[in-house]
Amino acid sequence: MVKIPSACKNPLLWAALSAAILFYCGLIQLPERHSFCAPFFQDDISSVSGEAFSSPVKFGKDYYILSFNADFVENHQGARASACGRLKVCLPREIVEALYPGKLYCQKGGENPLIEKGLNFTAHGDLKKGIFFAKSISNCRWEEKSISGRLKKIRALCRLQFKRLMFSWGAAGGLLLALLSGSREYTDPSLAQNFKLAGLAHILALSGMHLSLFSALALILGKKIATRNLADGIQVMAVFFFVAFAGLSPSLLRALLCSMIMFASSFLRLKRPKELSVLCAAFLIQMMIAPDQLVEASFLLSYGALAGLLILGPEFRKIWSARLFPKISDSLAASAGAQLFTAPICIGLFGQVMPVGIISSLFVSPLVTLFLTLGLAAIFLSLIMPFFAGFFGGIIQILYKVIQFFVDIFALFPPLTFS
């Protein structure tokens, strides 16, 4: 008699699977909650005014892209009208990087704003295929009359100071900056490419691994100084702090939802839910609150990797546990499950898949976890004792070289390409 895997008996799994089939097969369409709307034809719009809804991220070689809440638009004839909704705005790198450490750009006219979430500005340029390509910006200001506006400005200044500290740590600081804030301005381009070739692109993406590590460190600290309920509270605050600082990417929102479900069950003293049930519940919630994220690569890869780890991982573990050491078989089973589940997604999105990722994750993931842990400790100690910042930077630089060595080796293995 064939034994049915326990995961297949999970009703939440079937609910999430049914919802995914209906959406991705085009049988249902979720409404766009923030679709851009203006009274002018898109090719006639010459400027948009509003507020940055996200931090800028690199978009090609010469641009940064961010989400933008539009309030007003202006056409080429000078007519101005109200607008609503959200669109993508591309900004030239010389505008975004004007205040970044080590960058030599400066916007003409002397105005060098800090482009971050919460900044109000007017972008001048052209709207093409739903993306506004800005040539210049003006009327930059922060909404400092409200508490929310002040907090957004404080966040922007903190991110700038963090970039300055990471810049002083060289290439290691560039990698740590990418892992903790999603900013890749200082990440070595060749290393970033080798992460992809080695099947490790998920490590550079803000995801559950980074949030879980930050959350676990906060919980350990909380248990040392407080009761269980207070420790849970410290952990929740740490998670929200990390998400607020790094920004809410699709994979980070998934990790946040999973964490909140686990925190709620712990706080209410409920039976610990199964991880697969938590993942499926998070998928259904994210599908309702952020339907625009369902087609993004980070969303698909994040859920696909975790689903493979939780569904196929235990089956591989049963096969390999008798032949390999327990820790090796566990890590290999988890990596194989994640890679197999995401392989169809990678083929559909990129036309290739990196089988070496099953092996490379065994070596690089623990090193990156150690790198993050030491990096967080070095940041904390550097803030307390700034004169030791150079010493701490030297320590993480050594571990960075080790990570770079293994990533470069695994990047030599060829991917499987599909036409």
Short mmCIF file of C-alpha atoms in Angstrom, two decimals, residues 91 116 282 289 307 336:
data_model
loop_
_atom_site.label_atom_id
_atom_site.label_comp_id
_atom_site.label_asym_id
_atom_site.label_seq_id
_atom_site.Cartn_x
_atom_site.Cartn_y
_atom_site.Cartn_z
CA LEU A 91 15.58 58.02 -11.15
CA GLU A 116 14.13 57.47 0.61
CA ALA A 282 0.72 33.41 5.10
CA ILE A 289 -3.45 42.16 1.23
CA ALA A 307 7.21 24.78 0.14
CA ALA A 336 17.32 19.58 -2.59
#
